[in-house]
XYZ file of C-alpha atoms in Angstrom:
543
model
C -10.156 -11.643 0.060
C -9.203 -15.303 -0.670
C -7.069 -16.607 -2.882
C -4.067 -18.753 -3.047
C -1.283 -18.003 -3.904
C -0.874 -21.663 -6.519
C -4.064 -19.986 -8.953
C -3.340 -17.493 -11.969
C -1.965 -14.847 -11.760
C -4.169 -14.143 -15.160
C -7.477 -15.110 -14.272
C -7.315 -12.675 -11.587
C -6.388 -10.044 -13.589
C -9.267 -10.518 -15.930
C -11.487 -11.109 -12.335
C -10.345 -6.983 -11.929
C -11.310 -5.605 -14.957
C -14.910 -7.301 -15.233
C -15.974 -6.559 -11.619
C -16.422 -3.420 -11.747
C -19.903 -4.019 -13.651
C -20.916 -5.429 -9.821
C -18.836 -2.243 -7.749
C -21.052 -0.968 -4.822
C -20.415 1.890 -2.794
C -21.812 2.111 0.191
C -21.808 5.363 2.353
C -19.630 5.679 5.172
C -18.957 8.160 8.521
C -15.878 8.438 9.961
C -15.450 10.354 13.582
C -11.687 11.673 14.087
C -11.103 12.749 17.539
C -9.088 15.546 17.559
C -9.472 16.634 21.280
C -6.561 13.995 22.396
C -3.336 12.268 21.646
C -3.825 8.501 22.346
C -0.330 8.045 21.345
C 3.133 9.684 20.322
C 5.993 8.285 17.547
C 8.568 9.414 17.309
C 9.167 11.845 14.540
C 10.980 9.959 12.392
C 8.827 6.726 13.009
C 10.395 5.444 9.407
C 12.782 2.863 9.554
C 14.153 0.207 7.223
C 17.275 -2.499 8.398
C 20.636 -2.927 6.674
C 21.233 -6.267 7.328
C 24.974 -9.089 7.083
C 23.706 -11.624 4.544
C 25.529 -12.463 2.171
C 24.942 -13.072 -1.739
C 25.002 -16.644 -0.878
C 21.696 -16.400 1.519
C 19.295 -18.833 -0.043
C 15.425 -19.792 0.643
C 14.138 -22.296 -0.940
C 16.858 -22.707 -3.827
C 16.004 -18.609 -4.128
C 18.725 -17.060 -3.598
C 17.297 -13.343 -3.427
C 19.840 -11.159 -1.491
C 22.892 -10.946 -3.895
C 25.554 -8.278 -2.593
C 23.223 -5.653 -0.598
C 25.669 -6.668 2.861
C 26.699 -4.510 4.867
C 30.212 -5.850 3.802
C 29.865 -5.493 -0.048
C 26.732 -3.170 -1.177
C 27.221 -0.506 -2.986
C 27.392 2.911 -0.868
C 27.887 5.258 -3.638
C 24.884 3.614 -6.135
C 23.261 7.334 -6.749
C 20.201 5.185 -6.592
C 20.478 4.571 -3.081
C 21.469 8.276 -1.976
C 18.567 9.069 -3.903
C 16.340 7.160 -1.943
C 17.489 7.526 1.784
C 17.604 11.239 1.186
C 14.038 11.821 0.229
C 13.504 11.234 3.816
C 15.708 13.650 5.291
C 16.662 11.509 8.373
C 16.128 8.115 7.314
C 16.406 5.928 10.088
C 19.245 2.852 9.939
C 18.958 -0.686 11.736
C 22.756 -1.680 11.175
C 21.999 -5.883 12.479
C 20.608 -8.975 11.714
C 20.288 -12.921 12.374
C 24.791 -12.764 11.712
C 25.506 -9.432 13.056
C 26.703 -11.868 16.653
C 29.037 -13.775 14.782
C 30.628 -10.040 12.987
C 33.931 -9.022 14.511
C 35.619 -5.979 14.522
C 38.805 -5.306 13.232
C 40.170 -3.024 15.297
C 42.513 -4.032 19.114
C 43.312 -7.251 19.247
C 40.842 -9.673 17.941
C 39.762 -13.098 18.630
C 39.170 -14.403 15.115
C 41.357 -14.129 11.657
C 39.146 -11.399 9.232
C 36.977 -12.546 6.472
C 34.249 -12.159 5.570
C 31.713 -14.564 5.890
C 31.468 -18.220 3.865
C 29.266 -21.590 4.288
C 29.993 -22.918 7.126
C 27.898 -25.759 8.117
C 28.955 -25.543 11.458
C 27.979 -22.679 12.381
C 25.352 -20.620 13.003
C 22.303 -19.848 10.367
C 25.638 -22.439 8.333
C 28.122 -19.883 7.966
C 31.689 -18.492 9.809
C 31.883 -15.930 11.474
C 33.372 -12.545 9.795
C 34.521 -9.345 10.917
C 34.397 -5.604 10.049
C 36.656 -4.013 8.738
C 36.964 0.016 9.809
C 37.290 1.601 6.540
C 34.149 -0.215 5.460
C 32.621 1.198 8.747
C 34.417 4.380 7.619
C 33.019 4.110 3.822
C 29.292 2.780 5.603
C 29.274 6.580 8.139
C 30.408 8.763 5.168
C 26.898 7.304 3.332
C 25.085 8.137 6.527
C 26.457 11.845 7.173
C 25.305 12.747 3.547
C 22.103 12.203 3.375
C 21.072 12.914 7.032
C 19.897 9.281 8.424
C 20.139 8.006 12.028
C 21.641 4.876 12.568
C 21.077 2.180 15.170
C 24.361 -0.369 14.934
C 23.450 -4.044 16.466
C 26.241 -5.647 18.962
C 28.049 -8.866 18.404
C 25.984 -9.488 21.381
C 27.170 -13.696 21.565
C 30.732 -12.044 21.770
C 33.352 -14.645 24.323
C 30.708 -16.835 25.176
C 30.467 -20.668 25.174
C 27.620 -22.928 22.834
C 27.316 -25.226 26.138
C 23.703 -27.050 24.076
C 22.187 -26.514 20.995
C 20.999 -23.499 20.671
C 22.076 -22.587 24.650
C 24.622 -19.687 25.054
C 26.357 -19.501 28.773
C 29.390 -17.572 29.922
C 29.183 -13.587 30.213
C 29.415 -11.831 27.516
C 33.648 -9.398 26.233
C 32.886 -6.647 25.599
C 36.438 -5.424 24.865
C 35.360 -5.789 20.846
C 32.490 -3.943 20.837
C 34.261 -0.802 24.136
C 37.577 -0.776 20.637
C 34.205 -0.672 18.578
C 32.543 2.336 19.934
C 35.573 3.924 20.973
C 36.407 4.483 17.342
C 33.779 6.064 16.204
C 33.388 8.572 18.736
C 37.301 9.209 18.246
C 36.104 9.336 14.285
C 33.013 11.845 15.117
C 30.973 9.539 13.770
C 27.394 9.467 15.257
C 25.056 6.599 16.383
C 22.394 7.597 17.031
C 21.042 3.745 18.973
C 23.957 1.364 19.937
C 21.476 -2.667 20.795
C 22.501 -5.806 21.619
C 22.322 -8.735 20.264
C 19.946 -10.157 17.212
C 17.429 -12.609 18.820
C 18.911 -14.250 21.252
C 15.264 -13.664 23.986
C 12.916 -15.936 24.790
C 13.502 -19.486 22.578
C 15.425 -17.325 20.641
C 16.247 -18.720 16.968
C 18.848 -20.441 15.974
C 20.888 -19.086 19.751
C 19.563 -18.086 22.782
C 20.867 -16.317 26.056
C 19.175 -16.365 29.039
C 17.856 -13.372 30.450
C 19.417 -12.402 34.546
C 22.625 -12.964 31.133
C 21.551 -10.250 29.510
C 20.431 -7.955 32.260
C 23.916 -8.349 33.432
C 25.749 -7.656 29.948
C 23.198 -4.778 29.143
C 24.406 -3.400 32.830
C 27.926 -3.279 32.238
C 27.106 -1.782 28.112
C 25.932 0.462 29.797
C 28.671 1.284 31.505
C 30.949 1.261 28.248
C 28.840 3.508 26.970
C 28.494 6.349 29.998
C 32.166 6.177 30.024
C 32.934 7.230 26.492
C 30.019 9.262 25.520
C 30.863 11.141 29.284
C 31.489 14.225 27.253
C 28.982 14.010 25.657
C 25.181 15.681 25.699
C 23.358 13.392 24.396
C 24.682 9.925 25.014
C 23.156 7.249 22.102
C 20.462 5.683 23.197
C 20.691 2.180 24.226
C 18.425 -0.455 22.629
C 17.308 -4.080 23.651
C 16.851 -6.944 22.884
C 16.747 -6.902 19.120
C 14.139 -10.492 18.897
C 10.839 -12.130 19.079
C 8.403 -10.609 22.515
C 8.521 -13.998 24.865
C 6.786 -12.010 27.715
C 7.829 -13.687 30.949
C 11.951 -12.976 29.191
C 11.323 -9.140 28.692
C 9.772 -9.370 31.351
C 12.970 -10.564 33.425
C 15.014 -8.761 31.675
C 13.812 -5.010 32.055
C 13.577 -5.981 36.650
C 16.917 -7.871 36.253
C 18.733 -4.476 34.096
C 16.651 -1.860 36.434
C 15.715 1.111 36.320
C 16.789 3.909 32.938
C 19.206 0.949 32.005
C 17.416 0.025 28.458
C 16.134 2.510 26.733
C 13.911 1.252 24.081
C 12.645 -2.606 24.109
C 13.103 -3.839 20.789
C 11.456 -6.629 19.675
C 10.311 -8.415 15.482
C 7.291 -9.127 13.844
C 7.464 -11.900 10.913
C 3.166 -12.270 11.873
C 2.670 -13.169 7.835
C 3.990 -16.638 8.145
C 6.599 -18.229 6.054
C 8.099 -16.244 2.513
C 6.870 -20.146 1.026
C 3.801 -20.060 1.718
C 0.947 -20.751 -0.849
C -1.624 -18.417 1.240
C 0.689 -14.895 1.669
C -1.686 -12.468 -0.462
C -4.895 -14.429 1.044
C -3.029 -13.245 4.880
C -2.355 -9.983 3.353
C -5.693 -8.833 2.570
C -7.595 -10.177 5.423
C -8.324 -7.944 7.961
C -8.659 -10.252 10.856
C -5.437 -11.815 10.121
C -3.510 -8.721 10.038
C -5.477 -7.918 13.475
C -3.810 -11.193 15.399
C -1.108 -9.319 15.397
C -2.267 -5.983 18.060
C -2.543 -8.434 21.143
C 2.304 -8.908 20.622
C 1.287 -4.410 19.984
C -0.601 -4.420 23.079
C 1.781 -6.850 25.360
C 4.693 -5.163 24.804
C 2.395 -1.881 25.838
C 1.239 -3.447 29.056
C 5.125 -5.947 30.122
C 6.724 -1.946 29.225
C 4.420 0.071 31.264
C 4.525 -2.179 34.547
C 7.958 -3.308 34.717
C 10.298 -0.394 32.908
C 7.537 2.911 32.013
C 11.228 4.580 31.468
C 11.681 2.665 28.097
C 10.343 3.664 24.810
C 9.474 0.088 22.452
C 10.559 -0.229 18.899
C 9.782 -2.462 16.086
C 13.606 -3.389 15.060
C 12.650 -5.810 11.998
C 10.068 -6.621 10.147
C 9.555 -8.003 7.326
C 6.437 -9.950 6.600
C 6.892 -13.078 5.292
C 10.457 -14.821 7.276
C 12.478 -16.786 5.159
C 13.967 -13.545 3.031
C 9.531 -12.387 2.008
C 7.494 -14.434 -0.342
C 9.463 -13.739 -4.171
C 6.867 -11.738 -6.002
C 5.061 -10.472 -3.283
C 7.085 -9.184 -0.562
C 7.999 -6.506 -4.002
C 4.639 -5.998 -5.074
C 2.115 -3.728 -4.463
C -0.579 -6.030 -2.597
C 2.816 -5.980 0.283
C 1.532 -2.155 1.522
C -1.448 -3.271 2.896
C 0.132 -4.916 5.392
C 3.013 -2.429 5.638
C 0.790 0.295 5.701
C -1.746 -1.197 7.789
C 1.487 -2.825 10.849
C 2.037 0.928 10.541
C -0.844 2.249 11.473
C -1.283 -0.397 14.185
C 1.343 -0.746 15.794
C 1.575 3.694 15.955
C -1.714 3.485 18.346
C -0.130 1.350 20.442
C 2.551 4.168 21.249
C 5.261 1.920 19.010
C 7.946 4.811 18.275
C 10.287 3.451 16.110
C 9.300 1.171 12.948
C 12.282 -0.641 10.866
C 11.177 -2.646 8.512
C 13.819 -5.221 6.982
C 15.349 -3.965 4.453
C 16.170 -1.428 3.247
C 17.678 -2.907 0.145
C 18.233 -7.482 -0.336
C 15.442 -9.839 0.323
C 11.813 -9.863 -1.480
C 11.108 -7.613 1.055
C 13.275 -5.107 0.017
C 12.144 -0.744 0.112
C 14.560 -1.356 -3.001
C 15.641 -3.660 -6.055
C 18.348 -5.573 -5.674
C 20.208 -5.556 -8.112
C 18.782 -2.125 -10.340
C 18.238 -0.216 -6.558
C 14.978 0.313 -7.880
C 12.636 1.680 -5.423
C 9.529 -1.279 -4.860
C 5.747 0.219 -4.282
C 7.115 -0.495 -0.079
C 9.207 2.417 -0.530
C 7.044 5.660 -1.752
C 3.731 3.647 0.904
C 7.227 4.080 3.626
C 8.061 7.610 1.950
C 3.590 9.016 2.193
C 3.556 8.233 5.550
C 7.313 10.022 6.523
C 6.476 12.903 4.639
C 2.152 12.636 6.021
C 1.743 11.334 8.465
C 2.418 13.587 11.813
C 4.087 11.779 16.137
C 0.221 12.860 17.637
C -1.684 9.783 16.452
C -5.037 10.368 16.930
C -9.008 8.203 17.536
C -10.279 7.417 14.185
C -13.402 5.281 14.423
C -15.394 4.247 11.180
C -19.382 4.279 12.030
C -20.229 0.322 10.711
C -18.154 -2.973 10.247
C -16.687 -2.495 7.589
C -13.265 -3.807 5.807
C -11.936 -0.726 5.768
C -8.890 0.007 8.100
C -8.586 3.954 9.270
C -5.995 6.092 11.114
C -5.418 9.672 12.252
C -2.390 10.872 12.746
C -1.282 14.732 13.219
C 0.074 16.088 10.014
C 3.659 15.907 10.015
C 5.229 19.701 10.369
C 1.827 22.374 9.731
C -1.423 21.544 11.703
C -4.338 19.175 10.239
C -4.993 15.655 10.525
C -4.107 13.282 7.612
C -6.049 9.859 7.513
C -4.584 6.488 6.255
C -7.588 4.463 5.120
C -7.305 1.085 3.885
C -9.793 -0.738 1.735
C -9.954 -4.428 1.609
C -12.664 -4.706 -0.206
C -12.834 -6.925 -3.326
C -16.052 -4.570 -4.469
C -17.109 -2.174 -2.633
C -16.334 0.931 -3.271
C -16.620 3.611 0.463
C -17.694 7.065 0.433
C -16.579 8.696 3.964
C -17.760 11.299 5.399
C -15.251 12.155 8.076
C -16.930 14.290 11.138
C -15.510 16.101 13.922
C -15.596 14.347 17.252
C -16.404 18.072 18.643
C -19.251 19.019 17.146
C -19.367 16.107 14.602
C -19.642 17.912 11.759
C -16.091 19.540 9.771
C -14.945 21.749 10.778
C -12.873 25.171 8.796
C -10.842 27.426 10.814
C -9.555 29.954 9.102
C -9.325 34.033 9.278
C -12.231 36.057 8.285
C -11.383 39.516 6.762
C -13.115 42.924 7.537
C -15.237 43.064 4.286
C -16.238 39.576 3.605
C -18.867 38.920 1.866
C -21.919 37.634 2.276
C -21.908 33.587 1.287
C -18.397 33.925 4.576
C -20.374 35.830 6.721
C -23.944 32.367 6.002
C -20.547 30.128 6.963
C -18.684 31.734 9.940
C -22.115 31.260 11.250
C -22.193 27.043 10.468
C -17.922 26.700 11.498
C -14.559 28.213 13.077
C -12.380 30.178 11.377
C -8.468 29.888 12.892
C -5.828 30.995 11.064
C -3.850 33.586 7.502
C -4.972 31.355 4.379
C -6.149 32.039 1.771
C -9.455 31.541 1.659
C -9.101 29.324 -1.616
C -6.477 27.190 -0.013
C -8.591 26.629 2.632
C -11.554 24.500 0.768
C -9.697 22.256 -0.545
C -7.806 19.055 0.712
C -4.212 16.415 0.411
C -5.661 13.250 -1.844
C -3.147 10.789 -2.569
C -4.457 7.335 -3.796
C -2.153 4.474 -4.340
C -3.038 1.658 -7.207
C -1.573 -1.113 -8.738
C 0.248 -1.044 -12.295
C -3.116 -2.180 -14.920
C -5.077 -2.759 -11.787
C -2.151 -6.378 -11.112
C -1.881 -7.115 -7.304
C 1.587 -8.734 -7.496
C 2.482 -5.482 -9.535
C 5.917 -4.323 -8.986
C 4.128 -0.715 -9.820
C 2.725 1.762 -8.607
C 0.227 4.151 -9.127
C 0.111 7.623 -7.305
C -3.538 9.494 -8.525
C -3.291 7.283 -11.952
C 0.794 8.382 -11.971
C 3.354 4.853 -12.050
C 5.675 6.221 -9.267
C 9.113 6.226 -10.945
C 12.495 7.480 -11.363
C 13.264 10.892 -12.602
C 15.641 10.452 -15.898
C 17.938 11.855 -13.585
C 17.408 9.229 -10.699
C 15.807 11.229 -8.424
C 12.894 10.719 -6.602
C 9.988 11.508 -7.818
C 7.699 14.329 -5.902
C 4.750 12.880 -4.750
C 1.985 14.924 -6.152
C -1.357 15.155 -4.516
C -5.096 16.079 -5.571
C -6.309 18.992 -4.349
C -10.560 17.906 -4.160
C -13.000 20.479 -2.024
C -12.756 19.901 1.353
C -16.644 19.555 2.000
C -16.892 16.604 -0.552
C -17.487 13.225 0.381
C -13.605 11.452 -0.016
C -13.960 7.962 -2.695
C -11.391 5.097 -1.778
C -11.946 2.798 -4.360
C -12.091 -1.460 -3.523
C -8.160 -3.235 -2.995
C -6.521 0.642 -2.940
C -4.915 2.755 -0.227
C -5.502 6.708 0.705
C -3.653 9.700 2.841
C -6.138 12.095 3.390
C -4.779 15.175 4.599
C -7.493 17.606 5.758
C -4.706 20.817 6.618
C -8.187 23.050 8.993
C -9.572 19.809 10.656
C -10.190 21.135 13.758
C -7.672 19.303 16.126
C -6.346 20.969 19.389
C -4.079 18.152 20.116
C -2.597 18.986 17.032
C -1.277 22.013 17.826
């Protein structure tokens, strides 16, 4: 659907109201292959970031970060705590543009310990800053209490010198990172992975380091991790380089660092362009535009397979639109078309973890910057986390359409979960799901020895294995996501027609499905998103 940002939001709303008279239905068949997985994600695929940006980080004359920095975020806010706890084990990546200018307040310091301030001569217009260990203690208290898995981005420019515009030379000074890691171990804090640097790969963003030097520094960091964690099993993973994918640069890094050195190959994606783009919504609603990123996923996978098959690909940071996201767009319902579609695409290319920029802060935060109330994408992420398991399955539609389909093994239980994204503004898709094994839905269930004639007849048509109640096995779960009042840029998401809002005591609401006859056709409304759980779909690869 094409729409200019400059057009009236009111007229767009009216368009959605009057459109039903012209709506059409289209029958589609979706074939899911449950015999094999085409890829596998980490069990904790969903990740969100905490950034270093201070309150006076501004883009397009707007300063959308507030007090959400690693340095000053209110870590005891109950909405924040509840939002993280709802995931049970949310991955949180601490990092961002300013991380390479952060010194850790332990050991012998090179610079005075102070927060960031505006400095035209500094990287990204900010001074160096310092993370006090008292703040690191507070952060780890939050992570421990919420069950978060932590990735921490280390200061890869520490000790280097800038020799010409954007180019940093010299060997990384590891002493400060060594002291931080040692302190972390002494305090009993758990860091799942240490990441080295932020957006220093290739041509860099603001700063860059040559691949050969980066490789040498990674070898040194791996040695530190092995030394300090020698009595720990498992040791934290080493992630790098946390930048935009440059195939030649990434290839050299993997080759020169050597076998088994990098555990997690991280890359960043902002494929929607600047947050000020007047065509941002049009891009989000154009599946052909969104598909352009597939080439990056394919090349990342290929590069790792050829040069570092011991490593796993991660999207270490992705906010859709860069420069803090799009005001009034990145924090609204429409953004979930981009977000969930990219989760589905990245998973098919063996991406293990996908880190959303950001958990809170900027226009693209999963939580509102000032109120801490969840934005629509928060619930999209939570539904994915609750329903979509590690195993990625092939899901093919029998004819071209603006309907995206993804299939995973259901998380934590048998069956298959579908993610269906309808980019059409006029067509309701009526979907019949077929199993590639026999091109029909296969219900698996145990049969009582005193089965009725009806059950015996059904048994001839479908296979039965399992121990569930008969009535329950004939139901599927449906989670239909739409915007409040049909307004795509609403900050309120509806689940099966009900607004998703915090409970009276500030807790995340229970995400309740519709229970529908498993034999009935699935209906996906225009410009809507649905998760469909098929608990008895015969998928041997998911057992």
